[in-house]
C-alpha positions as MATLAB code, in Angstrom:
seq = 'XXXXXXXXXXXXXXXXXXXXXXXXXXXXXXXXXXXXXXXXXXXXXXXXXXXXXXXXXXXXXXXXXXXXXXXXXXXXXXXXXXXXXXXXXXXXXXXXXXXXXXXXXXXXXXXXXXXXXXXXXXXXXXXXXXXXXXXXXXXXXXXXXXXXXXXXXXXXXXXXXXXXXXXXXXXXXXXXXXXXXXXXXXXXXXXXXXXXXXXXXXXXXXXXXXXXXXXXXXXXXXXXXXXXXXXXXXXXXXXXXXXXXXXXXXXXXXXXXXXXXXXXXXXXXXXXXXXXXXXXXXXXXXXXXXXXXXXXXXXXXXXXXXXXXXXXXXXXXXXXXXXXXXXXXXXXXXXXXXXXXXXXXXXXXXXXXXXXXXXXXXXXXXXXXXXXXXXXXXXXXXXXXXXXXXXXXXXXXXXXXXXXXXXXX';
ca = [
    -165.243  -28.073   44.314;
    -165.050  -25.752   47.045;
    -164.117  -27.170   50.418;
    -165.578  -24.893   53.870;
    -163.458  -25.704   57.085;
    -166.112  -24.040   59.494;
    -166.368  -27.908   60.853;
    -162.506  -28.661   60.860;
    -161.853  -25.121   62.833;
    -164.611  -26.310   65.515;
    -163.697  -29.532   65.437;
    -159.550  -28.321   65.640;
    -160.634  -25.974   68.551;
    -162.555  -28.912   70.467;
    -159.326  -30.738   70.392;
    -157.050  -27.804   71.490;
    -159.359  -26.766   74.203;
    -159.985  -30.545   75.787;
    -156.795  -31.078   77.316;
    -156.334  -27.538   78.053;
    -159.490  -27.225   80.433;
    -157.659  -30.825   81.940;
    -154.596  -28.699   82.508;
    -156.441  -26.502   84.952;
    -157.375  -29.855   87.373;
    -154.219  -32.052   87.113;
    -155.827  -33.714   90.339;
    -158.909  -34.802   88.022;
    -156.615  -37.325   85.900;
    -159.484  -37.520   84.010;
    -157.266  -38.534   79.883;
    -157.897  -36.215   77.021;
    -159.924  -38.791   74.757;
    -162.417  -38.986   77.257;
    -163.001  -35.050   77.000;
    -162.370  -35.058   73.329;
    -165.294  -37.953   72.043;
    -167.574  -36.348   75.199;
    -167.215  -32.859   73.767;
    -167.314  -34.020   69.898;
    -171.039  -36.070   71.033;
    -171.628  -32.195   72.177;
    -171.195  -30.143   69.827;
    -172.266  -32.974   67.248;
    -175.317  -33.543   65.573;
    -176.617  -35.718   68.654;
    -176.641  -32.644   70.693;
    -175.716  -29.463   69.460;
    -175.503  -29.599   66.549;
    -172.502  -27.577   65.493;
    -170.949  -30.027   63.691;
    -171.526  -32.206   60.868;
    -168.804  -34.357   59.917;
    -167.668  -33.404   55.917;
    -165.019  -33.986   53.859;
    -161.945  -32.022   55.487;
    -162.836  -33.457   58.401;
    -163.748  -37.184   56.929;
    -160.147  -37.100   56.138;
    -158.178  -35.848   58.313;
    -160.115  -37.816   61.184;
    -159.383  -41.329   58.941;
    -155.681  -40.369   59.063;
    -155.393  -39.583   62.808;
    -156.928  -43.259   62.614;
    -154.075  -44.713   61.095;
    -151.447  -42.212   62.686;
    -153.230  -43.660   66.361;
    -152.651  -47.276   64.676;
    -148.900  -46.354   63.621;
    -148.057  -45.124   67.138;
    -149.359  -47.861   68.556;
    -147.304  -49.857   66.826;
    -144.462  -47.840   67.458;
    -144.914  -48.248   71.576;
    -144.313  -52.213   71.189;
    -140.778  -53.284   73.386;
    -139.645  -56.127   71.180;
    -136.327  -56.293   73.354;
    -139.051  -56.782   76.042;
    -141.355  -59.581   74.818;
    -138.936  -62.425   75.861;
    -137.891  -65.175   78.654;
    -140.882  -65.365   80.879;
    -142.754  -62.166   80.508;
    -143.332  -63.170   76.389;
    -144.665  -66.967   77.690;
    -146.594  -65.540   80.042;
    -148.145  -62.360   77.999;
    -149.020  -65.015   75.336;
    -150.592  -67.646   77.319;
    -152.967  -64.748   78.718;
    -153.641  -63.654   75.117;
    -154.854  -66.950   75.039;
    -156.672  -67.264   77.310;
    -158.515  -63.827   77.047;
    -159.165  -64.972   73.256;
    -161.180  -67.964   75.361;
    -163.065  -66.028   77.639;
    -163.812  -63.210   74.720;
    -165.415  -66.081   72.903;
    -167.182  -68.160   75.718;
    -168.510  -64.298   76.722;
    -169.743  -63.416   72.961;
    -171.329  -66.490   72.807;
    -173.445  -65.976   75.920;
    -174.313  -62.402   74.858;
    -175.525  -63.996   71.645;
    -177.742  -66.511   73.329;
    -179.445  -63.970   75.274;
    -180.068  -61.965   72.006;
    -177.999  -59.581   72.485;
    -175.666  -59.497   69.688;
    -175.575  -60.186   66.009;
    -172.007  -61.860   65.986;
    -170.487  -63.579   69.181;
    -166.267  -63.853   67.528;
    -166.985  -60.028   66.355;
    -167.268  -58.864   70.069;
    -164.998  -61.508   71.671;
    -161.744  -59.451   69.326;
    -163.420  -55.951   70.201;
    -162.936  -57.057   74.072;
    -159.650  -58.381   73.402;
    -157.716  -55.643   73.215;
    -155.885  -53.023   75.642;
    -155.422  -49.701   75.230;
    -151.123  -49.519   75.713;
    -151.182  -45.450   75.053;
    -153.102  -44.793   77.992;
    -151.674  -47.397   80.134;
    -148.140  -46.681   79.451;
    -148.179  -43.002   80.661;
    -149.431  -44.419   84.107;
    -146.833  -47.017   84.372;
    -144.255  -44.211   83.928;
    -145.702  -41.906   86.650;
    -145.731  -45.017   89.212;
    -142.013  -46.190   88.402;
    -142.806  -49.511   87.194;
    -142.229  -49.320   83.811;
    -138.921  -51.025   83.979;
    -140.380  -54.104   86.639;
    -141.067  -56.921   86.268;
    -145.122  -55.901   86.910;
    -144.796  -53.201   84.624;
    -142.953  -55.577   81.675;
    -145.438  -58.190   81.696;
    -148.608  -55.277   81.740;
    -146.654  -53.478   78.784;
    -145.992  -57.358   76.809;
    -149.601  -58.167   77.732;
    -150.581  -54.891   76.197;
    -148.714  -55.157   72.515;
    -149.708  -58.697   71.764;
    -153.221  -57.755   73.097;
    -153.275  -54.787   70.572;
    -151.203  -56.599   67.984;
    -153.247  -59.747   67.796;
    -156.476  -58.084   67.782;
    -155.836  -55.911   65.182;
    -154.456  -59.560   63.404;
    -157.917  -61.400   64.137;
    -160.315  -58.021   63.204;
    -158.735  -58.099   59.688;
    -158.358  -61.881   59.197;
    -162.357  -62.313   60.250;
    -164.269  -58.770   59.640;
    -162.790  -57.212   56.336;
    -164.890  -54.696   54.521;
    -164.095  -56.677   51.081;
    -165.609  -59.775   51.894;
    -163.509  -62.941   51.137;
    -162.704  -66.070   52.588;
    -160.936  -66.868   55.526;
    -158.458  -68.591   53.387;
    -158.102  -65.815   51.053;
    -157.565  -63.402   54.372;
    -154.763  -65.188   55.371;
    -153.283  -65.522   52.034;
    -153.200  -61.429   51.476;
    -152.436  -61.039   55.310;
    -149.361  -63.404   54.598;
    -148.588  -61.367   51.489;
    -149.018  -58.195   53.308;
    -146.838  -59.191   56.267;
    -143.934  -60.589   53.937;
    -143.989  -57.276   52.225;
    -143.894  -55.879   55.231;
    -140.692  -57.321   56.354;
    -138.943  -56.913   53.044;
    -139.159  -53.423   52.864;
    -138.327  -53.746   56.526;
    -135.038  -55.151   55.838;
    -134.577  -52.774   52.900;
    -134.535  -50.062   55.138;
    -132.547  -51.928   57.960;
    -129.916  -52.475   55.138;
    -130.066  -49.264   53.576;
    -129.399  -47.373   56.646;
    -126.177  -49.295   57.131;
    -124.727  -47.289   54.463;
    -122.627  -44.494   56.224;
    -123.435  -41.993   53.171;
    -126.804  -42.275   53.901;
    -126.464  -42.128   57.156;
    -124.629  -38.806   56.765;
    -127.067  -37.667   54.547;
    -129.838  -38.170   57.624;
    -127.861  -36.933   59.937;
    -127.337  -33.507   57.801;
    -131.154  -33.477   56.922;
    -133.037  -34.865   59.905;
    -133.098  -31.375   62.217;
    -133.302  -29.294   58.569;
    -136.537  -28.430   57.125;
    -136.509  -31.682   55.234;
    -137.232  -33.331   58.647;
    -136.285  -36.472   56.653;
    -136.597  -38.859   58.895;
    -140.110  -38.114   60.056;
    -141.263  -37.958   56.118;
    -139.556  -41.649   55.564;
    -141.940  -42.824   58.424;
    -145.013  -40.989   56.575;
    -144.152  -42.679   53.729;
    -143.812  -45.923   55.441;
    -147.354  -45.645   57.229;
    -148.988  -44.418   54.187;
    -147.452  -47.193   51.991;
    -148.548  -49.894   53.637;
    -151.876  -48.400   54.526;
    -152.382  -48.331   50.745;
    -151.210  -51.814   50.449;
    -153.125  -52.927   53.181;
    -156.465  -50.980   51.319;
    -155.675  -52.367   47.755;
    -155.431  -56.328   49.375;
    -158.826  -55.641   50.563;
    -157.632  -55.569   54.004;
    -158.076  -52.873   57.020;
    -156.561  -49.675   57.151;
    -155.605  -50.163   60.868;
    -153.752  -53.442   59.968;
    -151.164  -51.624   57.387;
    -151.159  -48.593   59.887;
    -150.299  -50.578   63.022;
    -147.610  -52.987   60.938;
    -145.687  -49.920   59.863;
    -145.388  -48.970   63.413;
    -144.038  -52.542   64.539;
    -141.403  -52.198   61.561;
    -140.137  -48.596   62.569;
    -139.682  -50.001   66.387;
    -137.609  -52.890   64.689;
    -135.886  -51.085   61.950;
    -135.172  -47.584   64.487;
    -132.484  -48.650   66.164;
    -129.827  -46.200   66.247;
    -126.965  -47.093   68.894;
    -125.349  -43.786   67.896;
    -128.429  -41.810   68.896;
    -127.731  -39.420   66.284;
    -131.981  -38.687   66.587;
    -133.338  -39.339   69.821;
    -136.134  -37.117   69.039;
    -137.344  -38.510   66.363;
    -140.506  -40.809   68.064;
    -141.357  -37.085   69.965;
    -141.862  -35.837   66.516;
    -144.032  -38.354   65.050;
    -146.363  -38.168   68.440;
    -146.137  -34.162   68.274;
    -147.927  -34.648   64.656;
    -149.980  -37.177   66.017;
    -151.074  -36.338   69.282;
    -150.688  -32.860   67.678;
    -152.927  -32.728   65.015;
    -154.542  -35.501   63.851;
    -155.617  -37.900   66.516;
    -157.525  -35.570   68.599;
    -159.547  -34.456   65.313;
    -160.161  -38.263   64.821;
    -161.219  -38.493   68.743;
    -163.743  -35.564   68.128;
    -165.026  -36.913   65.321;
    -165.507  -40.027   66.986;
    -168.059  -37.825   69.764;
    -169.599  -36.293   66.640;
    -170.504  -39.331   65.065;
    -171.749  -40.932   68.579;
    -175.566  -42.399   68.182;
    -176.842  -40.593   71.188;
    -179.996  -41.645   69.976;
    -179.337  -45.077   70.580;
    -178.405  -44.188   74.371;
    -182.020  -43.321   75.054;
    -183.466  -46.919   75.328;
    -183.494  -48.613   78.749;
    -182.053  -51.463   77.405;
    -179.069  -50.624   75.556;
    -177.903  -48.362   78.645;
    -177.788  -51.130   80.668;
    -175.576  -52.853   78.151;
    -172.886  -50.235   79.608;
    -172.185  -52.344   82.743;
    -172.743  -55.516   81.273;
    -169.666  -54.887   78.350;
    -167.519  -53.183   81.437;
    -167.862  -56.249   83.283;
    -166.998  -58.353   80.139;
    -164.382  -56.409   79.668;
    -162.610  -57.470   82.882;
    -163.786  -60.806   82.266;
    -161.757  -61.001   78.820;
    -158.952  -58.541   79.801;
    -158.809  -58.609   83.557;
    -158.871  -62.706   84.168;
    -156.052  -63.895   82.614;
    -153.982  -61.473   84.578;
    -154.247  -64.843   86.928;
    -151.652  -66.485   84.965;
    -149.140  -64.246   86.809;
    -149.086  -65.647   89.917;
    -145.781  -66.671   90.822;
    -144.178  -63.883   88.619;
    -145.568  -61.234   90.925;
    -147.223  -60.509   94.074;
    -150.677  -61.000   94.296;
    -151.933  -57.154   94.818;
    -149.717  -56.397   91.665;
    -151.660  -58.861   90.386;
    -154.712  -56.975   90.686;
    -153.572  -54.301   89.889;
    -152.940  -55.501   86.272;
    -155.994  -57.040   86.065;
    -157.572  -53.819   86.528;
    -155.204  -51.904   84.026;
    -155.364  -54.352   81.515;
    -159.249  -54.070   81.578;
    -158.805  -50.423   79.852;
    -159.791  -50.712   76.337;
    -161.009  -47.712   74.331;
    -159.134  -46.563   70.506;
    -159.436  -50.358   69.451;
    -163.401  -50.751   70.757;
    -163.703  -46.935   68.320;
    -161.769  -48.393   65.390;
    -163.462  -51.704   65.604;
    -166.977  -51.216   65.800;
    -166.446  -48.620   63.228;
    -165.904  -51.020   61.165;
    -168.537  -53.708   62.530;
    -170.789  -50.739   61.592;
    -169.505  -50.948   58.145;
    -169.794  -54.303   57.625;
    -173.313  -54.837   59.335;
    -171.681  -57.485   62.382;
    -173.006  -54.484   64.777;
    -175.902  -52.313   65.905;
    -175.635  -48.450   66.665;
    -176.795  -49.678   69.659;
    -174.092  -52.349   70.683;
    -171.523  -49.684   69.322;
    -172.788  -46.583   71.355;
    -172.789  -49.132   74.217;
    -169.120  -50.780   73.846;
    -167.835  -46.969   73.698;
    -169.451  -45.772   76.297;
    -168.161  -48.816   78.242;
    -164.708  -47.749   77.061;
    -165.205  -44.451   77.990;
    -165.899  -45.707   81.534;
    -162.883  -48.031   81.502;
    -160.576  -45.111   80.045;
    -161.969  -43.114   82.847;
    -161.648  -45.281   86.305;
    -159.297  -48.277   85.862;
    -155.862  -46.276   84.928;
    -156.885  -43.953   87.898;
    -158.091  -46.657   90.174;
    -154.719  -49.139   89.041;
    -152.288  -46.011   89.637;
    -154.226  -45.332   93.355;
    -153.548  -48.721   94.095;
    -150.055  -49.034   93.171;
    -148.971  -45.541   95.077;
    -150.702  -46.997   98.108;
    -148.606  -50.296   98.372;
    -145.610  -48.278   98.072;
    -146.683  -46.022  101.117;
    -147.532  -49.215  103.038;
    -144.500  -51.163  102.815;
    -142.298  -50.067  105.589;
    -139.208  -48.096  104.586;
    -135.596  -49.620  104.413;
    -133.241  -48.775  107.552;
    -130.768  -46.621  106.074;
    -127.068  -48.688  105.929;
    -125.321  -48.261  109.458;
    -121.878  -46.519  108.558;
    -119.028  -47.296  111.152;
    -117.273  -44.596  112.902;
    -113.483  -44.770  112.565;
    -112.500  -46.366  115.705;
    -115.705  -49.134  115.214;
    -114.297  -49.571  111.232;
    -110.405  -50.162  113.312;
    -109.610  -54.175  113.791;
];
């Protein structure tokens, strides 16, 4: 068979040219995904018409869905999640599970979904990759604020991606038999895990990285392919989601990556410059092309877009109360309003809801575009915030240094 790539070199060029038009306005602070799914419902069927999604790009979107997954796993600070910031990140987990439920259910009372727990995990979650870049450009990522938004964030992500495959599996089983295979999946997970963690030990092999890692074997970086794409297929031949064996073999690589001789500290840029690189934006485009626009065009289902924005700061944004104490109360806000961001997770999910039938085009259209929004004002609106209470609080006197004769006895 005979593959054409007219689609993969449009859909390639979409994903070059998005944040290279956002490179022209650095003011605008407008992220890349936005442009990329807004351009891909563009030149996609809804709109242009360009674009029809086939089978180069079928596949090479699905991995840029695990590779967004892997690095997502990858971002989670386990030296972090302790002490404090870990009891307090997982009693708002809780508590945001709680309000993602109480919320689902009303939505389902007023007929508005088909399945309340289905959209209480899709609000869950946070996106961490877009958060984490505006934590960096404020300073905070190593205070105590920025900790508990960045512990919040991985168990958020984590645990959703934990409940979506234990409750909404494509092979349908029972919940019993979900946690069974997630329990085999995760004790695989951990051997191999310690496998490599001992293996690496071994100073010949160490060597042996060392000698091949900057070569054109780039060994490292195909070990961590091999990783992801191992336990993706054990996490497809369980029955379970792709996104769950993606986002595990991300976790493992933080655990098992930890090289106190920093013979590679390179090595994460090079998995995110083949991510971020190549095949997440094609997945992000896709995404757009795929978008029901359609389903946009009823009065009803557009004003879903407010009413899942404002759920998601119900869910997300809330339990950002169980800070106080820890920090001040406009930091407080401040993470309620990050923490509110949710978009890759609300894609991946409802992709699946889709799948399994849990979902309308209409609810999905709706929760994206909602994401879209979220993506689009609350990192911007949280990093405003945060660079204004810096320029508020009044500057330190500098240190009054004694002349010589005032430093005498």
């Amino acid at each position: 068979m005979e593959l054409e790539y007219t689609n993969l070199l449009i859909v390639a060029a979409v994903g070059f040219g998005a944040p290279l038009l956002l490179g022209f306005f650095p003011k605008a602070r407008v992220p890349s995904v936005v442009l990329e799914i807004v351009a891909g419902i563009l030149i996609g069927p809804a709109a242009l018409g360009w674009v029809e999604v086939d089978a180069p790009v079928a596949v090479l979107s699905a991995l840029g869905l695990a590779i967004l997954l892997f690095l997502a796993g990858l971002e989670i600070e386990f030296t972090k999640l302790r002490g404090q910031v870990l009891r307090l990140a997982v009693i708002g987990f809780v508590v945001s599970v709680a309000i993602g439920i109480v919320v689902g259910f009303a939505f389902d009372a007023a007929g508005t979904v088909k399945d309340p727990l289905f959209l209480a995990i899709v609000l869950c979650s946070t996106s961490l990759g877009v958060l984490v870049p505006v934590l960096k450009d404020a300073g905070e990522t190593t205070s105590r604020f920025g900790q508990l938004v960045i512990a919040a964030c991985s168990i958020a992500d984590f645990a959703a991606v934990i409940l979506l495959s234990l409750f909404f599996s494509r092979e349908a089983k029972s919940t019993t038999s979900q946690v069974l295979l997630l329990g085999g999946l995760v004790l695989v997970s951990l051997l191999v895990g310690l496998t490599i963690r001992g293996v690496e030990h071994s100073a010949r092999i160490r060597s042996v990285l060392r000698m091949l890692q900057d070569t054109t074997a780039q060994i490292r970086v195909r070990g961590a392919f091999v990783l992801l794409i191992g336990l993706v297929a054990l996490a497809t031949d369980l029955g379970l989601e792709v996104i769950l064996g993606a986002f595990i073999a991300g976790a493992i690589l933080t655990l098992v990556d930890r090289d106190e001789m920093m013979t590679h500290p390179e090595f994460r840029l090079k998995l995110e410059a083949i991510g971020f690189g190549v095949f997440i934006p094609i997945f992000f485009v896709t995404t757009g092309v795929r978008y029901d626009l359609d389903a946009l065009s009823d009065a009803s289902t557009l004003a879903k877009i407010p009413l899942f924005l404002l759920a998601l700061v119900a869910v997300r944004g809330l339990p950002a109360l169980v800070y106080r104490g820890a920090i001040t109360r406009s930091k407080m806000l401040v993470a309620a309003i990050m923490q509110s961001t949710s978009l890759p997770f609300i894609v991946a999910a409802t992709a699946i809801g889709r799948d399994i039938g849990v979902i309308t085009a209409a609810n999905q259209a709706a929760l994206i575009a909602a994401g879209l929004v979220s993506v689009l004002v609350f990192p911007a609106l949280g990093l405003a915030l945060l660079r204004r209470e810096a320029t508020s609080q009044p500057a330190k006197p500098p240190p009054v240094i004694p002349t010589t004769k005032e430093a005498l006895p």
